[in-house]
PDB file of C-alpha atoms in Angstrom:
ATOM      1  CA  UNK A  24       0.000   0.000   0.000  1.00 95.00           C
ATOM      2  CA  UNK A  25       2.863   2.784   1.191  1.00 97.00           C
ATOM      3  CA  UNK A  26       6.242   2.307  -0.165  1.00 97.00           C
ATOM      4  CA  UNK A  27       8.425   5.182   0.948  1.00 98.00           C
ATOM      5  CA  UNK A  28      11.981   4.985  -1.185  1.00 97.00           C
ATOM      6  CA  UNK A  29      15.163   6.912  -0.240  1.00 98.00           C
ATOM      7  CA  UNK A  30      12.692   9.689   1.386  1.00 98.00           C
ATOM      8  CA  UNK A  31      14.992  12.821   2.474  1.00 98.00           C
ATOM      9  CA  UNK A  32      13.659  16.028   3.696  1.00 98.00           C
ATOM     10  CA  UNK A  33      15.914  18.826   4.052  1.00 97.00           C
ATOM     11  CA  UNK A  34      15.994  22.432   4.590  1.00 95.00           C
ATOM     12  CA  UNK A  35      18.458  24.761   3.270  1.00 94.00           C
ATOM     13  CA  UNK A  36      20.075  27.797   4.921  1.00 91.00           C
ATOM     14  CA  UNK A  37      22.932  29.976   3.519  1.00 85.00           C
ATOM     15  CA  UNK A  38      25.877  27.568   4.095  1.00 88.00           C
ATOM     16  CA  UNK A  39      24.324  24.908   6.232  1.00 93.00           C
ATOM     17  CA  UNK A  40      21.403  22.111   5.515  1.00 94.00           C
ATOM     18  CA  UNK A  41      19.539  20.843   7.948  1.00 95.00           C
ATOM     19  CA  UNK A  42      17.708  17.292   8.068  1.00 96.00           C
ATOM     20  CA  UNK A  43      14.795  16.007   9.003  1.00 97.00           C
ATOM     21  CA  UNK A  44      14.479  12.552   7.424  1.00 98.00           C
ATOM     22  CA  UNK A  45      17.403  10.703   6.098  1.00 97.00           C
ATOM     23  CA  UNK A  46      17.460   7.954   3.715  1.00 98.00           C
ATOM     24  CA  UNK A  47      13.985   6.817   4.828  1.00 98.00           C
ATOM     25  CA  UNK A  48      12.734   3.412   3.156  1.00 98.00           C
ATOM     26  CA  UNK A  49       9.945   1.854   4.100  1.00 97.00           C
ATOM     27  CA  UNK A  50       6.667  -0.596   3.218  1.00 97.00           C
ATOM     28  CA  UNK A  51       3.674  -0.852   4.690  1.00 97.00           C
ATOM     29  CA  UNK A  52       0.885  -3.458   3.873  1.00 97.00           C
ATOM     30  CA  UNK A  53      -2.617  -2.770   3.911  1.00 97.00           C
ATOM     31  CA  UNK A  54      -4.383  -3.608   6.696  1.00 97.00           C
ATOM     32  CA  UNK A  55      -1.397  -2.826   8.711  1.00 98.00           C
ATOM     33  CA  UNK A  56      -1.357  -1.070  12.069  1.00 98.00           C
ATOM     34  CA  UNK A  57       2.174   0.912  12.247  1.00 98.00           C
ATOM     35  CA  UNK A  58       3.679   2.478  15.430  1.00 98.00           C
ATOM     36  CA  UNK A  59       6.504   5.346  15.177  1.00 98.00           C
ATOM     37  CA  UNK A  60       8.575   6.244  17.659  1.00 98.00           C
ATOM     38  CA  UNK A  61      11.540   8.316  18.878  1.00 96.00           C
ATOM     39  CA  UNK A  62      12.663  10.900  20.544  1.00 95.00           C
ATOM     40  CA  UNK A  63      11.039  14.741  19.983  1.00 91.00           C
ATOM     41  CA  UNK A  64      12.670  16.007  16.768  1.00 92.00           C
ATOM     42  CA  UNK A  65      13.557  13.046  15.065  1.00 96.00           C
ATOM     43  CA  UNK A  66      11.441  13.293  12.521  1.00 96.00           C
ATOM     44  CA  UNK A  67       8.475  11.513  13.266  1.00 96.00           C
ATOM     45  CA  UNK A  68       5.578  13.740  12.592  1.00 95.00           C
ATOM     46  CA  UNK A  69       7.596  14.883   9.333  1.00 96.00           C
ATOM     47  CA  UNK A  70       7.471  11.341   8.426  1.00 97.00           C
ATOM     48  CA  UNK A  71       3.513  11.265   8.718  1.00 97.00           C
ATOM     49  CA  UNK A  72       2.714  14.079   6.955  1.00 96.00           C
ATOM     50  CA  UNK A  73       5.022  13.291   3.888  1.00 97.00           C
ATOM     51  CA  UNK A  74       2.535  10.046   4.134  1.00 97.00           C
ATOM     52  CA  UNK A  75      -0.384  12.072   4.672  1.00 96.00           C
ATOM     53  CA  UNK A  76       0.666  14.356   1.214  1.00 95.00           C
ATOM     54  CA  UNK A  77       0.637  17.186   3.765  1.00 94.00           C
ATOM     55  CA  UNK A  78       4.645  17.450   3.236  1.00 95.00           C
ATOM     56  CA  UNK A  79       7.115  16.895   0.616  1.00 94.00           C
ATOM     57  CA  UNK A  80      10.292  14.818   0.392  1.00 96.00           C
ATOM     58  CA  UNK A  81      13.376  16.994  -0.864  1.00 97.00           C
ATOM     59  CA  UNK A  82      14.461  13.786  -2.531  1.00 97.00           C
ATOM     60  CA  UNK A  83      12.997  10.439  -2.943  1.00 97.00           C
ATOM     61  CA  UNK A  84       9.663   8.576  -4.001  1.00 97.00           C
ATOM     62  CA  UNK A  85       6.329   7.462  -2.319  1.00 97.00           C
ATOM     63  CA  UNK A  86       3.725   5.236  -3.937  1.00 97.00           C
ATOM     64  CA  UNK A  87       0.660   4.935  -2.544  1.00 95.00           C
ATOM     65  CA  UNK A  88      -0.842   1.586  -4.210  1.00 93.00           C
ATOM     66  CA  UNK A  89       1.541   1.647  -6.658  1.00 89.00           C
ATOM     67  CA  UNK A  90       0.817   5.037  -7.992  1.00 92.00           C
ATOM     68  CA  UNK A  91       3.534   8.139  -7.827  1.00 94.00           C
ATOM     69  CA  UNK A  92       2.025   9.721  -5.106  1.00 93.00           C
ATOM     70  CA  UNK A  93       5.384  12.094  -4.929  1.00 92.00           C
ATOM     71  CA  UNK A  94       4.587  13.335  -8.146  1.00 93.00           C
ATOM     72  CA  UNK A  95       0.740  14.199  -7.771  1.00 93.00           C
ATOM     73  CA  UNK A  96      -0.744  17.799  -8.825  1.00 93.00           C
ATOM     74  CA  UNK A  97      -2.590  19.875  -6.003  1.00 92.00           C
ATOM     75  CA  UNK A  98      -6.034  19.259  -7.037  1.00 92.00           C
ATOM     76  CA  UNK A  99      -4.925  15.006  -7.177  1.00 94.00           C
ATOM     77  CA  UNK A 100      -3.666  15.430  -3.309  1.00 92.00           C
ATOM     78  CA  UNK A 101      -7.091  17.115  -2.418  1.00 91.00           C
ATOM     79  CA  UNK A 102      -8.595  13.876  -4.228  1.00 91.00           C
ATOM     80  CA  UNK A 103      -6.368  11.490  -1.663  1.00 92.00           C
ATOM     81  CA  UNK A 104      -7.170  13.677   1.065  1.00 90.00           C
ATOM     82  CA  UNK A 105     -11.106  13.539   0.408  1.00 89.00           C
ATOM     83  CA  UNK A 106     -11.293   9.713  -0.419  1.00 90.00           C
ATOM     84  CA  UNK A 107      -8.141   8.149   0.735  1.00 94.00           C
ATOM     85  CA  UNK A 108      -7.007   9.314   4.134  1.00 95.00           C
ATOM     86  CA  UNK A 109      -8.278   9.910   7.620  1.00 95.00           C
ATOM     87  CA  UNK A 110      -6.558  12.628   9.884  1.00 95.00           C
ATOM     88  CA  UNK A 111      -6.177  12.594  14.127  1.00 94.00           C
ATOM     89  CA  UNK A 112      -4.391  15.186  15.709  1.00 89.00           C
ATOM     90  CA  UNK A 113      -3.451  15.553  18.985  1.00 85.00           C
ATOM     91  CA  UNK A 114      -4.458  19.164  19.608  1.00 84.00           C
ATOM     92  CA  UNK A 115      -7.944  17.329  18.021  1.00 84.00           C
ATOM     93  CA  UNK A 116      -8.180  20.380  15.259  1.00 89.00           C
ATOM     94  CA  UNK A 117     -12.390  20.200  15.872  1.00 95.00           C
ATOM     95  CA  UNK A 118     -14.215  23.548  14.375  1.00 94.00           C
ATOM     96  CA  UNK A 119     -14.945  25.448  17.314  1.00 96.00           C
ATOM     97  CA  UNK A 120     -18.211  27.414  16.056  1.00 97.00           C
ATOM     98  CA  UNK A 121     -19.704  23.726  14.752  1.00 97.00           C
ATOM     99  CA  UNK A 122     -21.490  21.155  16.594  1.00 97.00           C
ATOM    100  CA  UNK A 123     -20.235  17.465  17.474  1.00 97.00           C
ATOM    101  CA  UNK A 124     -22.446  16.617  14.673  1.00 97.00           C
ATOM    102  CA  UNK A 125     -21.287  19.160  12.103  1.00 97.00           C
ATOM    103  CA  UNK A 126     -18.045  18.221  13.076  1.00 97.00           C
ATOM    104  CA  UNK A 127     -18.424  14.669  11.904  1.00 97.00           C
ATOM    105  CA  UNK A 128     -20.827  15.517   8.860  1.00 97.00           C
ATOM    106  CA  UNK A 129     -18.213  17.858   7.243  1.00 95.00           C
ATOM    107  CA  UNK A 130     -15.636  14.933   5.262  1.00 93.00           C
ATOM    108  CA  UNK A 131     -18.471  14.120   3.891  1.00 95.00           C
ATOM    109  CA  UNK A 132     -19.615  17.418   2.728  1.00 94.00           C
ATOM    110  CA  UNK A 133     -16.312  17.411   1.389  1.00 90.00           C
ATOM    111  CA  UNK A 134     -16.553  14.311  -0.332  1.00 90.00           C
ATOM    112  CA  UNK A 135     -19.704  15.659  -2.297  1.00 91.00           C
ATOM    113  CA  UNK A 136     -22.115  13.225  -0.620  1.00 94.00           C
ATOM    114  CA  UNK A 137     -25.882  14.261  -0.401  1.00 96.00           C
ATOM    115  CA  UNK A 138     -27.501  15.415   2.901  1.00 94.00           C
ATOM    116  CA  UNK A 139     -29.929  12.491   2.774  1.00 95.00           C
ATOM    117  CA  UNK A 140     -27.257  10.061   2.819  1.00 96.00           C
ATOM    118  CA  UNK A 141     -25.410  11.825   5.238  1.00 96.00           C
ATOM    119  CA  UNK A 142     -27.615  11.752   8.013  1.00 96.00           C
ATOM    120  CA  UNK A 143     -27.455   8.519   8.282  1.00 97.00           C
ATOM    121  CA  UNK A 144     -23.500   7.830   8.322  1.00 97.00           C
ATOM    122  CA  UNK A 145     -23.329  10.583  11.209  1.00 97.00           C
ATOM    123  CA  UNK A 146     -26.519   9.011  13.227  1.00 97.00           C
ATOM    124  CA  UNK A 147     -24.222   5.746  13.071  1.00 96.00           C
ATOM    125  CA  UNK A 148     -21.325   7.147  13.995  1.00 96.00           C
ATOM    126  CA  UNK A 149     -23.019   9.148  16.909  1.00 96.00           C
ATOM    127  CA  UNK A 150     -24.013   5.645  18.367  1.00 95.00           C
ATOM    128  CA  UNK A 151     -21.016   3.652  18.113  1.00 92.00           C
ATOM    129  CA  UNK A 152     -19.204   6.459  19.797  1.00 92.00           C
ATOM    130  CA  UNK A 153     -21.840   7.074  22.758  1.00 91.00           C
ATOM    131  CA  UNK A 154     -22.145  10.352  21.696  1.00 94.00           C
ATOM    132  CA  UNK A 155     -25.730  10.580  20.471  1.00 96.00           C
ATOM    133  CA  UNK A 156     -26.472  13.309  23.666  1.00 96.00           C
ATOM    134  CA  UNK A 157     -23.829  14.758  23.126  1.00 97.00           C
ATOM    135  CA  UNK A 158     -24.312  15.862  19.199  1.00 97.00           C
ATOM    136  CA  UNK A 159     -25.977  19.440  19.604  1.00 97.00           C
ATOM    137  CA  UNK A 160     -22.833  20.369  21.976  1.00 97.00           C
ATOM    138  CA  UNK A 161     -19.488  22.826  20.732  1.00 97.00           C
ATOM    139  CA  UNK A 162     -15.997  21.382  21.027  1.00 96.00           C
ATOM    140  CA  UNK A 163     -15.529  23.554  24.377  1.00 96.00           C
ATOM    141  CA  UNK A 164     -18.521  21.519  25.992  1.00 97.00           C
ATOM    142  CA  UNK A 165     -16.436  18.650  25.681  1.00 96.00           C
ATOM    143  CA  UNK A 166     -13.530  16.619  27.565  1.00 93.00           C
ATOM    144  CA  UNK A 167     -10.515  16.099  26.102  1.00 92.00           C
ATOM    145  CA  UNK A 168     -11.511  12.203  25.482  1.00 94.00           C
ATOM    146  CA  UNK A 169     -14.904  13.612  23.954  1.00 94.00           C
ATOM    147  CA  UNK A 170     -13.270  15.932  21.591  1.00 94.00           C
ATOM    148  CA  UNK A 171     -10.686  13.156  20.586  1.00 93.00           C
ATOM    149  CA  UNK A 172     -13.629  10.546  19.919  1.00 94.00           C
ATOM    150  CA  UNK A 173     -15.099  13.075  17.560  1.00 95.00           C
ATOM    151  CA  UNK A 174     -11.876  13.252  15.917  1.00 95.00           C
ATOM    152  CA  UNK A 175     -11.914   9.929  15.481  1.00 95.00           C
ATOM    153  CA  UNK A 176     -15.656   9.790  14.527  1.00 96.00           C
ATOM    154  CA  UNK A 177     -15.038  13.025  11.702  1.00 96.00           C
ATOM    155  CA  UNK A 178     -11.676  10.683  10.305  1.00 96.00           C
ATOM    156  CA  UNK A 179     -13.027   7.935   9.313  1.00 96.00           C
ATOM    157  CA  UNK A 180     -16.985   9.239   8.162  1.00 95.00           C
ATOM    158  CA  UNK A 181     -15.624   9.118   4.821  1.00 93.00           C
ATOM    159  CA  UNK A 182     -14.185   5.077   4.722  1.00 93.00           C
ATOM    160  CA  UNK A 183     -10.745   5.986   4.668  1.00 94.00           C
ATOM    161  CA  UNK A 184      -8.370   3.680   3.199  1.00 95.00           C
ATOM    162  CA  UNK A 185      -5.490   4.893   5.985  1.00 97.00           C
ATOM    163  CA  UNK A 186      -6.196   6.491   8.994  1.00 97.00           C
ATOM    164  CA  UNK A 187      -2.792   8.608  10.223  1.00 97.00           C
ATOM    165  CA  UNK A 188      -2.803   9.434  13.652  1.00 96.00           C
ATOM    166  CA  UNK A 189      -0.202  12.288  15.413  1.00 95.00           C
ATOM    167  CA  UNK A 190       0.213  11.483  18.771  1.00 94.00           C
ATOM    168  CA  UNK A 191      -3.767  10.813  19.208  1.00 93.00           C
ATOM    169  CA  UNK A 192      -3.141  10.767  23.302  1.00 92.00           C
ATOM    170  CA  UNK A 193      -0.724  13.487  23.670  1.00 89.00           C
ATOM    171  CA  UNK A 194      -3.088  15.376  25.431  1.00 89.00           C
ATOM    172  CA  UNK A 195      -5.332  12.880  27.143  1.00 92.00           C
ATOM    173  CA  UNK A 196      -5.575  10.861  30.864  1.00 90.00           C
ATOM    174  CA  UNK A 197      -4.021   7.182  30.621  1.00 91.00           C
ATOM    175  CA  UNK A 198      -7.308   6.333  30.549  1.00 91.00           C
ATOM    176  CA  UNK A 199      -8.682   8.269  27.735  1.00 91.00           C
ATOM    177  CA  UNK A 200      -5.619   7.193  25.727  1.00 93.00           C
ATOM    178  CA  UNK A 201      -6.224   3.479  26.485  1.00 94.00           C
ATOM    179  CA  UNK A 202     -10.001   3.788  25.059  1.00 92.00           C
ATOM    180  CA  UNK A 203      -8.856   5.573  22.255  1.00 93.00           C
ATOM    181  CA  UNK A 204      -6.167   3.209  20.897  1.00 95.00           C
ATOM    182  CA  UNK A 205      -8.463   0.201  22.122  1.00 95.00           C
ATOM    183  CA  UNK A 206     -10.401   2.104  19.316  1.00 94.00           C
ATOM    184  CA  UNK A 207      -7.819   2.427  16.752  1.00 96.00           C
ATOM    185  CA  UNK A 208      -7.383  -1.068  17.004  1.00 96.00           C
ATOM    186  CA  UNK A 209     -10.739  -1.943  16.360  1.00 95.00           C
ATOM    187  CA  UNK A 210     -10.618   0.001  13.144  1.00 96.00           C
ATOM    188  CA  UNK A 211      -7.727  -1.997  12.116  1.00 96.00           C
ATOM    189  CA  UNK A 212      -9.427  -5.116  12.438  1.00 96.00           C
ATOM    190  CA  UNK A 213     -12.191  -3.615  10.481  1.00 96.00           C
ATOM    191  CA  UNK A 214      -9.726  -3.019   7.610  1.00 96.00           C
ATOM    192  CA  UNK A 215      -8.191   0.007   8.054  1.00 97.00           C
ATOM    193  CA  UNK A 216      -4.884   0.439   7.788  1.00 98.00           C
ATOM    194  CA  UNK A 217      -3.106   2.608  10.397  1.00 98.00           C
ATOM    195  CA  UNK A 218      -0.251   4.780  11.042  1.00 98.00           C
ATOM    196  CA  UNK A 219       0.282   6.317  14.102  1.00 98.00           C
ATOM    197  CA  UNK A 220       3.103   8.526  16.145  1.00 97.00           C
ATOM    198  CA  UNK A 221       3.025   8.045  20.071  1.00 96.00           C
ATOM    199  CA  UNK A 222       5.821   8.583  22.639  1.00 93.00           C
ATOM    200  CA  UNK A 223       4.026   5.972  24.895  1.00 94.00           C
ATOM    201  CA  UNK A 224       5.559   2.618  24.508  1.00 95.00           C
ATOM    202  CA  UNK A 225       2.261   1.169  26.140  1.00 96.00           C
ATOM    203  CA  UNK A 226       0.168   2.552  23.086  1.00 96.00           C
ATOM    204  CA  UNK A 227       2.326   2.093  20.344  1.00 97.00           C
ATOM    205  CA  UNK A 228       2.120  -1.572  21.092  1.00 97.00           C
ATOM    206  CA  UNK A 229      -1.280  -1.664  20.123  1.00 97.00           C
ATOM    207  CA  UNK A 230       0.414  -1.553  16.844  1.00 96.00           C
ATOM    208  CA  UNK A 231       1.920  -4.741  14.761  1.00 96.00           C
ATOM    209  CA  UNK A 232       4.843  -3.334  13.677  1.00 97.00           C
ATOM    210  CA  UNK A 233       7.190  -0.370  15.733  1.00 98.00           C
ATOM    211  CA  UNK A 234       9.292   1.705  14.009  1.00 98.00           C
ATOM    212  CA  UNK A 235      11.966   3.788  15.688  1.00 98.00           C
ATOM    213  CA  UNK A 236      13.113   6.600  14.317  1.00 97.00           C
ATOM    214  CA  UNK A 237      16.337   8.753  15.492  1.00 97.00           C
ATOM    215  CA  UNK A 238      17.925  11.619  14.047  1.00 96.00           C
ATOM    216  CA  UNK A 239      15.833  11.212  11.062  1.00 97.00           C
ATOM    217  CA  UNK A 240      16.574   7.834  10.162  1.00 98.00           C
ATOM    218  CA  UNK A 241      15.133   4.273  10.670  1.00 98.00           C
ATOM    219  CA  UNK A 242      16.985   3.178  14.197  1.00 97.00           C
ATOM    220  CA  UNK A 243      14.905  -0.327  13.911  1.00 97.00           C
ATOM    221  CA  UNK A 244      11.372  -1.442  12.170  1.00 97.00           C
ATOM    222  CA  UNK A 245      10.282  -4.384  14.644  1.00 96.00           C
ATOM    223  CA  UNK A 246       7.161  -6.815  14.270  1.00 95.00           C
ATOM    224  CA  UNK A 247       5.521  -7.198  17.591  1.00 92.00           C
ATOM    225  CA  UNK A 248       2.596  -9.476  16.563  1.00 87.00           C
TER     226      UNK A 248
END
């Protein structure tokens, strides 16, 4: 599904470059769920968004299902974006002036999909999350956990192919975290393949497969099924 080939990323300043990501190779199946590690500025979230199309490699190539997703126009990545992948963010990134439900509804506003048909995805995804009382309320009526299951909830409305997750329990109680990636795995075993960055070894094991970065390079890829 991903194959990442001799990804750099690399900034340039006067005299001196600085990198990110070095010599990055990597392959990941669908279906897969994928753990990245390391420690702050190695080069993990970097690594996700080149996945996510939200960055670009200075040098290499990425296919995404055998297609040259490195050399895609803008209007192709907004494609990917709107069919292809699902987003969580730590900081959760919910629309503050919308409602849990708008929240949810608007991928697949996105995605062109009438209102009729809508309505019914949402309701759905309302009741698997518990959240059904809760779907008239703003972001800032919510917990943290709340606003992260929403995130979850607006990521994968559309049937994402990949769901990429930054550090989905930075900024949640053990607890909240342990729901959330018992979650995450869930949708794995539904099908959906899943990349995540976590500093907590606990959660990334929720994972198949850990990958360590440091200093921008691949320190070890290890299978812990």
């Amino acid at each position: 599904m991903i194959q990442l080939n001799n990804i750099f990323k690399y900034y340039d300043h006067k005299f001196q470059r600085s990198f990110v990501l070095k010599d990055v190779s990597l392959h990941i199946e669908e279906g897969e769920f994928v753990s990245i590690m390391g420690p702050s500025g190695a080069g993990k979230s970097t690594l996700l968004n080149i996945i996510g199309l939200l960055d670009e490699p200075s040098e290499g190539e990425y296919f995404f299902n055998t297609e040259a997703a490195h050399e895609l126009k803008e209007k192709q990545k907004v494609e990917f974006h709107r069919h292809l992948v699902g987003l969580i963010f730590q900081a959760f990134h919910l629309i503050e002036e919308m409602t849990v439900y708008e929240n949810i509804e608007t991928p697949l506003i996105y995605k062109g999909i009438k209102a009729k048909e809508r309505k019914p995805i949402v309701a759905d995804l309302l009741d698997r999350f518990n959240m059904v009382a809760k779907k008239d309320l703003f972001p800032s009526q919510l917990s943290g956990g709340q606003q992260q299951l929403v995130g979850v909830a607006r990521a994968i409305a559309g049937k994402p192919k990949l769901l990429l997750a930054d550090e989905p329990t930075g900024n949640l109680h053990t607890d909240q975290g342990r729901k959330i990636m018992e979650l995450l795995k869930v949708l794995n075993q539904e099908g959906i393949t899943i990349v995540q960055v976590t500093h907590n070894e606990e959660f990334a094991r929720f994972g198949e497969r850990i990958i360590r970065l440091t200093d921008g390079r691949i320190e070890s890829d290890e299978d812990i099924r």
